[in-house]
PDB file of C-alpha atoms in Angstrom:
ATOM      1  CA  MET M   1      47.548 109.132  43.530  1.00 49.00           C
ATOM      2  CA  VAL M   2      45.577 111.055  40.565  1.00 46.00           C
ATOM      3  CA  PRO M   3      44.311 114.564  41.375  1.00 44.00           C
ATOM      4  CA  SER M   4      40.532 114.518  41.014  1.00 45.00           C
ATOM      5  CA  PRO M   5      39.221 116.870  38.088  1.00 40.00           C
ATOM      6  CA  LEU M   6      37.905 119.422  40.923  1.00 37.00           C
ATOM      7  CA  ALA M   7      41.846 120.118  41.853  1.00 39.00           C
ATOM      8  CA  LEU M   8      42.813 120.377  38.412  1.00 36.00           C
ATOM      9  CA  LEU M   9      40.192 122.772  37.756  1.00 35.00           C
ATOM     10  CA  LEU M  10      41.326 124.852  40.634  1.00 36.00           C
ATOM     11  CA  ALA M  11      44.658 124.505  39.525  1.00 37.00           C
ATOM     12  CA  LEU M  12      44.208 126.110  36.022  1.00 35.00           C
ATOM     13  CA  GLY M  13      42.201 128.941  36.999  1.00 37.00           C
ATOM     14  CA  ALA M  14      44.881 130.052  39.236  1.00 35.00           C
ATOM     15  CA  ALA M  15      47.445 129.516  36.654  1.00 34.00           C
ATOM     16  CA  ALA M  16      45.129 131.409  34.118  1.00 34.00           C
ATOM     17  CA  THR M  17      44.433 134.522  36.271  1.00 33.00           C
ATOM     18  CA  ALA M  18      48.382 134.978  37.099  1.00 36.00           C
ATOM     19  CA  LEU M  19      48.679 135.913  33.282  1.00 42.00           C
ATOM     20  CA  ALA M  20      48.753 139.603  32.719  1.00 49.00           C
ATOM     21  CA  GLU M  21      45.514 141.125  31.331  1.00 60.00           C
ATOM     22  CA  PRO M  22      45.075 143.628  28.250  1.00 77.00           C
ATOM     23  CA  LEU M  23      44.909 147.155  30.244  1.00 86.00           C
ATOM     24  CA  ARG M  24      41.756 148.913  30.191  1.00 92.00           C
ATOM     25  CA  PHE M  25      42.172 152.064  27.939  1.00 95.00           C
ATOM     26  CA  VAL M  26      39.853 155.198  26.664  1.00 95.00           C
ATOM     27  CA  ASP M  27      39.908 155.246  23.207  1.00 96.00           C
ATOM     28  CA  CYS M  28      40.524 158.702  22.336  1.00 96.00           C
ATOM     29  CA  GLY M  29      39.712 159.407  18.678  1.00 93.00           C
ATOM     30  CA  SER M  30      41.077 156.471  16.663  1.00 95.00           C
ATOM     31  CA  ILE M  31      39.690 156.939  13.111  1.00 93.00           C
ATOM     32  CA  ASP M  32      41.778 155.227  10.630  1.00 95.00           C
ATOM     33  CA  GLY M  33      42.048 151.889  12.672  1.00 96.00           C
ATOM     34  CA  SER M  34      40.405 150.055  15.562  1.00 96.00           C
ATOM     35  CA  ILE M  35      42.388 149.327  18.738  1.00 97.00           C
ATOM     36  CA  GLN M  36      42.257 145.451  19.866  1.00 96.00           C
ATOM     37  CA  GLU M  37      44.245 145.367  22.546  1.00 95.00           C
ATOM     38  CA  VAL M  38      46.782 147.551  24.714  1.00 96.00           C
ATOM     39  CA  ASN M  39      49.783 146.201  26.996  1.00 95.00           C
ATOM     40  CA  VAL M  40      51.894 147.949  28.921  1.00 95.00           C
ATOM     41  CA  SER M  41      55.000 146.001  30.895  1.00 94.00           C
ATOM     42  CA  PRO M  42      55.385 145.764  33.367  1.00 94.00           C
ATOM     43  CA  CYS M  43      51.704 147.072  34.708  1.00 94.00           C
ATOM     44  CA  PRO M  44      49.787 144.430  37.140  1.00 90.00           C
ATOM     45  CA  THR M  45      47.170 146.949  38.199  1.00 90.00           C
ATOM     46  CA  GLN M  46      45.781 150.195  36.979  1.00 92.00           C
ATOM     47  CA  PRO M  47      46.418 153.222  37.156  1.00 94.00           C
ATOM     48  CA  CYS M  48      50.205 151.756  36.149  1.00 95.00           C
ATOM     49  CA  LEU M  49      52.898 152.726  38.678  1.00 95.00           C
ATOM     50  CA  LEU M  50      55.612 154.070  36.549  1.00 95.00           C
ATOM     51  CA  HIS M  51      59.176 154.118  38.321  1.00 96.00           C
ATOM     52  CA  LYS M  52      61.450 156.700  37.696  1.00 96.00           C
ATOM     53  CA  GLY M  53      64.461 155.484  35.816  1.00 96.00           C
ATOM     54  CA  THR M  54      62.822 152.420  33.995  1.00 95.00           C
ATOM     55  CA  SER M  55      61.741 151.588  30.673  1.00 94.00           C
ATOM     56  CA  TYR M  56      57.858 150.145  30.115  1.00 95.00           C
ATOM     57  CA  SER M  57      57.124 147.935  27.034  1.00 94.00           C
ATOM     58  CA  ILE M  58      54.465 149.139  25.109  1.00 95.00           C
ATOM     59  CA  ASN M  59      52.069 146.730  22.968  1.00 96.00           C
ATOM     60  CA  VAL M  60      49.042 147.690  20.943  1.00 97.00           C
ATOM     61  CA  THR M  61      47.098 145.397  18.424  1.00 97.00           C
ATOM     62  CA  PHE M  62      44.943 147.159  15.951  1.00 97.00           C
ATOM     63  CA  ALA M  63      43.468 146.751  12.757  1.00 97.00           C
ATOM     64  CA  SER M  64      43.960 149.446   9.981  1.00 97.00           C
ATOM     65  CA  LYS M  65      41.018 150.835   7.998  1.00 96.00           C
ATOM     66  CA  ILE M  66      43.244 152.677   5.311  1.00 96.00           C
ATOM     67  CA  GLU M  67      46.079 152.224   3.315  1.00 96.00           C
ATOM     68  CA  SER M  68      49.153 154.566   4.487  1.00 97.00           C
ATOM     69  CA  GLN M  69      52.645 154.673   3.642  1.00 96.00           C
ATOM     70  CA  GLY M  70      54.037 155.422   7.107  1.00 96.00           C
ATOM     71  CA  SER M  71      52.915 156.589  10.418  1.00 97.00           C
ATOM     72  CA  LYS M  72      54.387 158.441  13.505  1.00 97.00           C
ATOM     73  CA  ALA M  73      53.745 158.304  17.158  1.00 97.00           C
ATOM     74  CA  ARG M  74      53.114 161.021  19.535  1.00 96.00           C
ATOM     75  CA  VAL M  75      53.213 160.848  23.323  1.00 96.00           C
ATOM     76  CA  TYR M  76      51.651 163.401  25.815  1.00 96.00           C
ATOM     77  CA  GLY M  77      51.079 163.625  29.266  1.00 94.00           C
ATOM     78  CA  GLU M  78      47.637 164.906  30.091  1.00 93.00           C
ATOM     79  CA  MET M  79      47.477 167.197  33.320  1.00 89.00           C
ATOM     80  CA  LEU M  80      44.211 169.361  33.824  1.00 89.00           C
ATOM     81  CA  HIS M  81      43.408 168.573  30.092  1.00 88.00           C
ATOM     82  CA  VAL M  82      46.695 169.956  28.911  1.00 93.00           C
ATOM     83  CA  ASP M  83      48.944 167.831  26.571  1.00 95.00           C
ATOM     84  CA  ILE M  84      52.450 168.141  27.174  1.00 94.00           C
ATOM     85  CA  PRO M  85      54.843 165.877  24.749  1.00 94.00           C
ATOM     86  CA  PHE M  86      56.477 163.291  26.318  1.00 89.00           C
ATOM     87  CA  PRO M  87      59.540 162.036  24.297  1.00 87.00           C
ATOM     88  CA  ILE M  88      59.933 158.502  23.040  1.00 90.00           C
ATOM     89  CA  PRO M  89      63.123 156.814  21.632  1.00 89.00           C
ATOM     90  CA  GLU M  90      61.410 155.654  18.288  1.00 94.00           C
ATOM     91  CA  PRO M  91      58.318 157.829  17.149  1.00 95.00           C
ATOM     92  CA  ASP M  92      58.377 156.122  13.441  1.00 97.00           C
ATOM     93  CA  GLY M  93      55.695 153.254  13.673  1.00 96.00           C
ATOM     94  CA  CYS M  94      57.320 151.376  10.884  1.00 96.00           C
ATOM     95  CA  LYS M  95      60.230 150.696  13.214  1.00 96.00           C
ATOM     96  CA  SER M  96      58.183 149.734  15.875  1.00 96.00           C
ATOM     97  CA  GLY M  97      56.807 146.474  14.812  1.00 94.00           C
ATOM     98  CA  ILE M  98      54.399 147.723  11.886  1.00 96.00           C
ATOM     99  CA  GLN M  99      55.365 146.303   8.517  1.00 94.00           C
ATOM    100  CA  CYS M 100      54.748 149.178   5.897  1.00 95.00           C
ATOM    101  CA  PRO M 101      53.071 150.031   3.836  1.00 96.00           C
ATOM    102  CA  ILE M 102      50.157 149.685   6.147  1.00 96.00           C
ATOM    103  CA  GLN M 103      47.476 147.667   4.315  1.00 96.00           C
ATOM    104  CA  LYS M 104      43.457 148.431   4.715  1.00 96.00           C
ATOM    105  CA  GLY M 105      42.369 145.254   6.885  1.00 96.00           C
ATOM    106  CA  HIS M 106      45.156 143.946   8.180  1.00 96.00           C
ATOM    107  CA  SER M 107      45.990 143.998  11.792  1.00 96.00           C
ATOM    108  CA  TYR M 108      49.173 144.922  13.345  1.00 97.00           C
ATOM    109  CA  SER M 109      51.442 144.843  16.693  1.00 97.00           C
ATOM    110  CA  TYR M 110      52.791 148.062  17.373  1.00 97.00           C
ATOM    111  CA  LEU M 111      55.947 147.444  19.639  1.00 96.00           C
ATOM    112  CA  ASN M 112      57.390 150.649  21.599  1.00 95.00           C
ATOM    113  CA  LYS M 113      59.182 151.664  24.727  1.00 93.00           C
ATOM    114  CA  LEU M 114      58.128 154.376  27.425  1.00 92.00           C
ATOM    115  CA  PRO M 115      61.088 155.724  29.184  1.00 93.00           C
ATOM    116  CA  VAL M 116      60.443 157.351  32.657  1.00 94.00           C
ATOM    117  CA  LYS M 117      63.376 159.907  33.476  1.00 93.00           C
ATOM    118  CA  SER M 118      64.512 160.561  37.041  1.00 95.00           C
ATOM    119  CA  GLU M 119      63.804 163.982  36.526  1.00 93.00           C
ATOM    120  CA  TYR M 120      60.014 163.500  36.177  1.00 91.00           C
ATOM    121  CA  PRO M 121      57.882 164.590  39.230  1.00 93.00           C
ATOM    122  CA  SER M 122      56.198 162.043  40.850  1.00 95.00           C
ATOM    123  CA  ILE M 123      52.631 162.835  39.868  1.00 94.00           C
ATOM    124  CA  LYS M 124      49.192 161.494  38.780  1.00 95.00           C
ATOM    125  CA  LEU M 125      48.480 162.035  35.028  1.00 95.00           C
ATOM    126  CA  ILE M 126      46.944 160.634  31.844  1.00 95.00           C
ATOM    127  CA  VAL M 127      49.133 158.941  29.297  1.00 95.00           C
ATOM    128  CA  LYS M 128      47.845 159.770  25.641  1.00 96.00           C
ATOM    129  CA  TRP M 129      49.372 157.728  22.704  1.00 97.00           C
ATOM    130  CA  GLU M 130      48.776 158.479  19.229  1.00 97.00           C
ATOM    131  CA  LEU M 131      49.513 156.807  16.183  1.00 97.00           C
ATOM    132  CA  VAL M 132      48.947 158.551  12.831  1.00 96.00           C
ATOM    133  CA  ASP M 133      48.987 157.784   9.328  1.00 95.00           C
ATOM    134  CA  ASP M 134      50.637 159.770   6.162  1.00 94.00           C
ATOM    135  CA  GLN M 135      47.612 162.046   6.130  1.00 94.00           C
ATOM    136  CA  ASP M 136      48.062 162.755   9.861  1.00 94.00           C
ATOM    137  CA  GLN M 137      44.898 160.774  10.347  1.00 94.00           C
ATOM    138  CA  MET M 138      44.697 159.109  13.705  1.00 95.00           C
ATOM    139  CA  LEU M 139      45.483 155.295  13.333  1.00 96.00           C
ATOM    140  CA  PHE M 140      44.888 155.183  17.095  1.00 97.00           C
ATOM    141  CA  CYS M 141      44.632 157.105  20.092  1.00 98.00           C
ATOM    142  CA  TRP M 142      44.254 155.625  23.527  1.00 97.00           C
ATOM    143  CA  LYS M 143      44.755 156.726  26.900  1.00 96.00           C
ATOM    144  CA  ILE M 144      45.522 155.310  30.477  1.00 96.00           C
ATOM    145  CA  PRO M 145      46.128 156.568  34.180  1.00 96.00           C
ATOM    146  CA  VAL M 146      49.386 156.527  35.461  1.00 96.00           C
ATOM    147  CA  GLN M 147      51.438 157.549  38.652  1.00 96.00           C
ATOM    148  CA  ILE M 148      55.099 158.311  38.390  1.00 96.00           C
ATOM    149  CA  THR M 149      56.979 157.387  41.203  1.00 95.00           C
ATOM    150  CA  SER M 150      60.235 156.953  42.542  1.00 92.00           C
TER     151      SER M 150
END
């Protein structure tokens, strides 16, 4: 029996919705670049549930508006409008998927890990992720709501 066109269409639609979608994020001051997409994996729904003792993959696709020899990431947990530094294993953007020097008009995929330590409190907060160029100007800045859980 040959499947009907309607059955094929329904099957394709179901397969497409099963794929991960880019996160909704707030741009918090990207000056020297423009964010095209932010992905946190695994994070099937928002706010992202971050489980203690787990590491999450971060992938940010952005276009640079400037040239820069290097880049550096700064990550914060924002609570009550206060930024608390959040250590990441590799702050150097040139060691995180970006081929340096960064060239004006090129797109890049920034890749990193967000480790959630077991000793972190179970709390709702905002993750703020910045990448600055060699002049300390913002290549990108994005925020997403998260919930740290056991």
